C-alpha positions as a LaTeX table, in Angstrom:
\begin{tabular}{lrrr}
\hline
Residue & $x$ (\AA) & $y$ (\AA) & $z$ (\AA) \\
\hline
Asn1 & 127.10 & 206.40 & 186.68 \\
Arg2 & 123.83 & 205.49 & 187.42 \\
Arg3 & 120.60 & 206.28 & 186.17 \\
Ala4 & 117.65 & 206.07 & 188.18 \\
Ser5 & 115.57 & 203.08 & 187.59 \\
Ala6 & 112.10 & 202.87 & 186.21 \\
Gly7 & 110.59 & 201.99 & 189.66 \\
Asp8 & 112.62 & 204.95 & 191.47 \\
Ser9 & 110.62 & 208.14 & 191.89 \\
Pro10 & 111.90 & 210.67 & 189.48 \\
Val11 & 113.90 & 213.37 & 190.88 \\
Gln12 & 113.04 & 217.01 & 189.82 \\
Ser13 & 116.39 & 218.86 & 190.67 \\
Leu14 & 119.76 & 217.53 & 190.87 \\
Thr15 & 122.95 & 219.77 & 191.55 \\
Glu16 & 126.90 & 219.75 & 191.40 \\
Gln17 & 126.45 & 217.32 & 194.39 \\
Glu18 & 125.15 & 214.73 & 192.22 \\
Phe19 & 127.30 & 214.60 & 189.52 \\
Glu20 & 128.82 & 211.21 & 190.13 \\
Glu21 & 125.77 & 209.68 & 190.09 \\
Leu22 & 124.47 & 210.90 & 186.34 \\
Cys23 & 125.21 & 210.03 & 182.95 \\
Trp24 & 123.78 & 212.33 & 180.04 \\
His25 & 124.96 & 209.79 & 177.61 \\
Asp26 & 123.16 & 209.94 & 174.42 \\
Cys27 & 121.04 & 212.78 & 175.96 \\
His28 & 119.60 & 215.63 & 172.98 \\
Val29 & 120.04 & 218.98 & 173.47 \\
His30 & 117.44 & 221.08 & 171.54 \\
Ala31 & 118.98 & 224.30 & 172.44 \\
Trp32 & 121.41 & 226.15 & 174.44 \\
Gly33 & 122.24 & 229.64 & 175.36 \\
Ile34 & 124.04 & 232.05 & 177.24 \\
Thr35 & 123.31 & 234.68 & 179.69 \\
Lys36 & 125.84 & 237.10 & 180.90 \\
Ala37 & 126.72 & 237.14 & 184.68 \\
Ala38 & 129.17 & 239.28 & 186.82 \\
His39 & 132.88 & 239.75 & 186.49 \\
Gly40 & 132.81 & 238.30 & 182.93 \\
Gln41 & 131.17 & 235.19 & 183.84 \\
Ala42 & 128.18 & 233.78 & 182.00 \\
Thr43 & 125.17 & 231.24 & 182.90 \\
Leu44 & 125.09 & 228.36 & 180.26 \\
Thr45 & 121.67 & 226.96 & 179.77 \\
Leu46 & 121.13 & 223.24 & 177.72 \\
Asp47 & 117.77 & 222.18 & 176.93 \\
Ile48 & 117.88 & 218.42 & 176.98 \\
Asp49 & 115.89 & 215.27 & 176.84 \\
Phe50 & 117.22 & 213.35 & 180.11 \\
Ile51 & 117.26 & 209.76 & 179.80 \\
Thr52 & 116.09 & 208.84 & 183.28 \\
Ala53 & 116.54 & 204.57 & 182.38 \\
Trp54 & 116.98 & 202.44 & 179.28 \\
Glu55 & 114.72 & 199.45 & 179.35 \\
Gln56 & 115.21 & 196.02 & 177.43 \\
Pro57 & 112.02 & 194.62 & 177.09 \\
Gly58 & 112.23 & 190.82 & 176.03 \\
Asp59 & 111.92 & 191.25 & 172.39 \\
Gly60 & 115.43 & 192.76 & 172.41 \\
Ala61 & 114.86 & 196.42 & 171.55 \\
Phe62 & 115.76 & 199.14 & 173.65 \\
Ala63 & 113.24 & 201.59 & 175.24 \\
Phe64 & 113.79 & 204.52 & 177.46 \\
Gln65 & 112.35 & 206.94 & 179.85 \\
Val66 & 112.80 & 210.47 & 178.57 \\
Ala67 & 112.07 & 213.74 & 180.68 \\
Pro68 & 112.55 & 217.14 & 178.88 \\
Ala69 & 115.09 & 219.18 & 181.27 \\
Thr70 & 116.81 & 222.36 & 181.74 \\
Leu71 & 120.78 & 222.03 & 182.26 \\
Val72 & 121.97 & 225.10 & 184.11 \\
Phe73 & 125.90 & 225.67 & 184.48 \\
Phe74 & 126.75 & 228.85 & 186.79 \\
Asp75 & 129.67 & 231.17 & 186.74 \\
Val76 & 131.32 & 230.00 & 183.35 \\
Phe77 & 134.19 & 231.36 & 182.12 \\
Ala78 & 137.04 & 230.37 & 179.48 \\
Phe79 & 133.97 & 228.78 & 177.54 \\
Ala80 & 134.82 & 227.07 & 173.84 \\
Phe81 & 131.88 & 225.36 & 171.66 \\
Ser82 & 133.09 & 223.25 & 168.63 \\
Leu83 & 130.03 & 221.73 & 166.31 \\
Asp84 & 130.41 & 221.20 & 162.91 \\
Tyr85 & 127.41 & 219.65 & 160.68 \\
Thr86 & 129.33 & 219.52 & 157.65 \\
Gly87 & 128.25 & 216.37 & 155.94 \\
Phe88 & 125.56 & 215.41 & 158.72 \\
Ala89 & 121.80 & 216.20 & 159.12 \\
Val90 & 121.00 & 219.26 & 160.93 \\
Gly91 & 118.90 & 218.66 & 164.27 \\
Pro92 & 119.37 & 218.21 & 168.39 \\
Phe93 & 122.89 & 217.37 & 168.90 \\
Ser94 & 123.55 & 214.39 & 171.42 \\
Ile95 & 125.95 & 214.24 & 174.18 \\
Arg96 & 128.77 & 211.46 & 174.61 \\
Gly97 & 129.24 & 212.09 & 178.21 \\
Ile98 & 130.10 & 215.12 & 180.74 \\
Glu99 & 133.27 & 215.05 & 182.62 \\
Arg100 & 134.64 & 217.10 & 185.09 \\
Asp101 & 138.06 & 218.01 & 186.75 \\
Leu102 & 138.72 & 219.40 & 190.01 \\
Arg103 & 141.25 & 222.33 & 189.83 \\
Val104 & 142.81 & 224.72 & 192.88 \\
Asn105 & 145.01 & 227.58 & 192.28 \\
Ala106 & 147.49 & 228.53 & 194.34 \\
Ala107 & 145.35 & 230.76 & 196.21 \\
Gly108 & 143.18 & 228.02 & 196.99 \\
Phe109 & 140.54 & 228.71 & 194.55 \\
Gln110 & 138.46 & 225.86 & 193.55 \\
Asp111 & 136.77 & 225.25 & 190.41 \\
Tyr112 & 135.73 & 222.47 & 187.71 \\
Leu113 & 136.88 & 222.16 & 184.11 \\
Tyr114 & 133.73 & 220.66 & 182.34 \\
Arg115 & 133.99 & 218.65 & 179.18 \\
Ile116 & 131.06 & 217.90 & 177.18 \\
Glu117 & 131.74 & 215.76 & 174.40 \\
Ile118 & 129.53 & 215.58 & 171.35 \\
Asp119 & 128.62 & 212.30 & 169.77 \\
Tyr120 & 126.49 & 213.91 & 167.10 \\
Pro121 & 127.58 & 215.30 & 164.58 \\
Pro122 & 130.87 & 213.37 & 166.04 \\
Gly123 & 134.02 & 215.43 & 166.98 \\
Gly124 & 132.33 & 218.24 & 169.07 \\
Leu125 & 133.11 & 219.57 & 172.22 \\
Ile126 & 131.76 & 222.20 & 174.84 \\
Gln127 & 134.24 & 222.95 & 177.32 \\
Phe128 & 134.60 & 225.50 & 180.20 \\
Ser129 & 135.27 & 226.29 & 183.82 \\
Gly130 & 132.37 & 226.32 & 186.45 \\
Asp131 & 131.59 & 225.45 & 189.45 \\
Arg132 & 127.88 & 224.81 & 190.13 \\
Phe133 & 125.22 & 223.41 & 188.07 \\
Arg134 & 121.39 & 222.34 & 188.38 \\
Gln135 & 119.22 & 220.39 & 186.43 \\
Val136 & 115.67 & 220.24 & 186.75 \\
Leu137 & 113.30 & 218.04 & 184.75 \\
Arg138 & 110.09 & 219.83 & 183.30 \\
Ala139 & 107.67 & 216.76 & 183.23 \\
Pro140 & 107.72 & 213.40 & 184.63 \\
Pro141 & 109.90 & 210.89 & 182.20 \\
Ala142 & 107.71 & 209.28 & 179.32 \\
Arg143 & 108.47 & 205.73 & 177.77 \\
Ser144 & 109.94 & 206.26 & 174.33 \\
Ser145 & 111.18 & 204.19 & 171.68 \\
Ser146 & 113.96 & 206.70 & 170.96 \\
Gln147 & 116.22 & 208.84 & 173.09 \\
Ser148 & 114.89 & 211.90 & 172.73 \\
Leu149 & 111.30 & 212.88 & 172.81 \\
Asp150 & 108.99 & 213.78 & 169.78 \\
Pro151 & 108.59 & 217.76 & 169.38 \\
Gly152 & 104.69 & 217.44 & 170.03 \\
Val153 & 105.52 & 215.24 & 173.42 \\
Arg154 & 108.31 & 217.90 & 174.76 \\
Val155 & 107.38 & 220.61 & 177.35 \\
Pro156 & 109.01 & 223.72 & 176.33 \\
Leu157 & 111.78 & 225.34 & 177.69 \\
Leu158 & 110.22 & 227.97 & 180.26 \\
Gly159 & 113.40 & 229.92 & 181.34 \\
Gly160 & 116.59 & 228.97 & 183.29 \\
Ala161 & 116.24 & 226.63 & 186.25 \\
\hline
\end{tabular}
């Protein structure tokens, strides 16, 4: 998966059409919520620090371009969430990656099975069926020595994307 390079202009809104170009590895999740939708489905909202670029200056240390973002999955069903902080410090959890598999039933209905694997704490997983998503950057990326933004720098989540 490709990330935007530091020279690229920041993309403010991305959808499922750009899925193959996106990488959520090491993105931190500060909040999540579920909003009821029609027909037993829901909207899943994640407040994340999206890493738009990884930089490696000459000193060998990494730096990151990080933007607060709202990642929203629509028409979610068959939702499962597993996260266990036993033995670990509690804080924002980090994403290992997001995968999806296209499914087509006998009637021709298509959707995706999404798997969001959690790096920290280890072994966590968010899994659900759905179709569409949208990610919106709430501020331009800022250079950081960390993969997440300091709370004082983060633009707060203002609602769904």
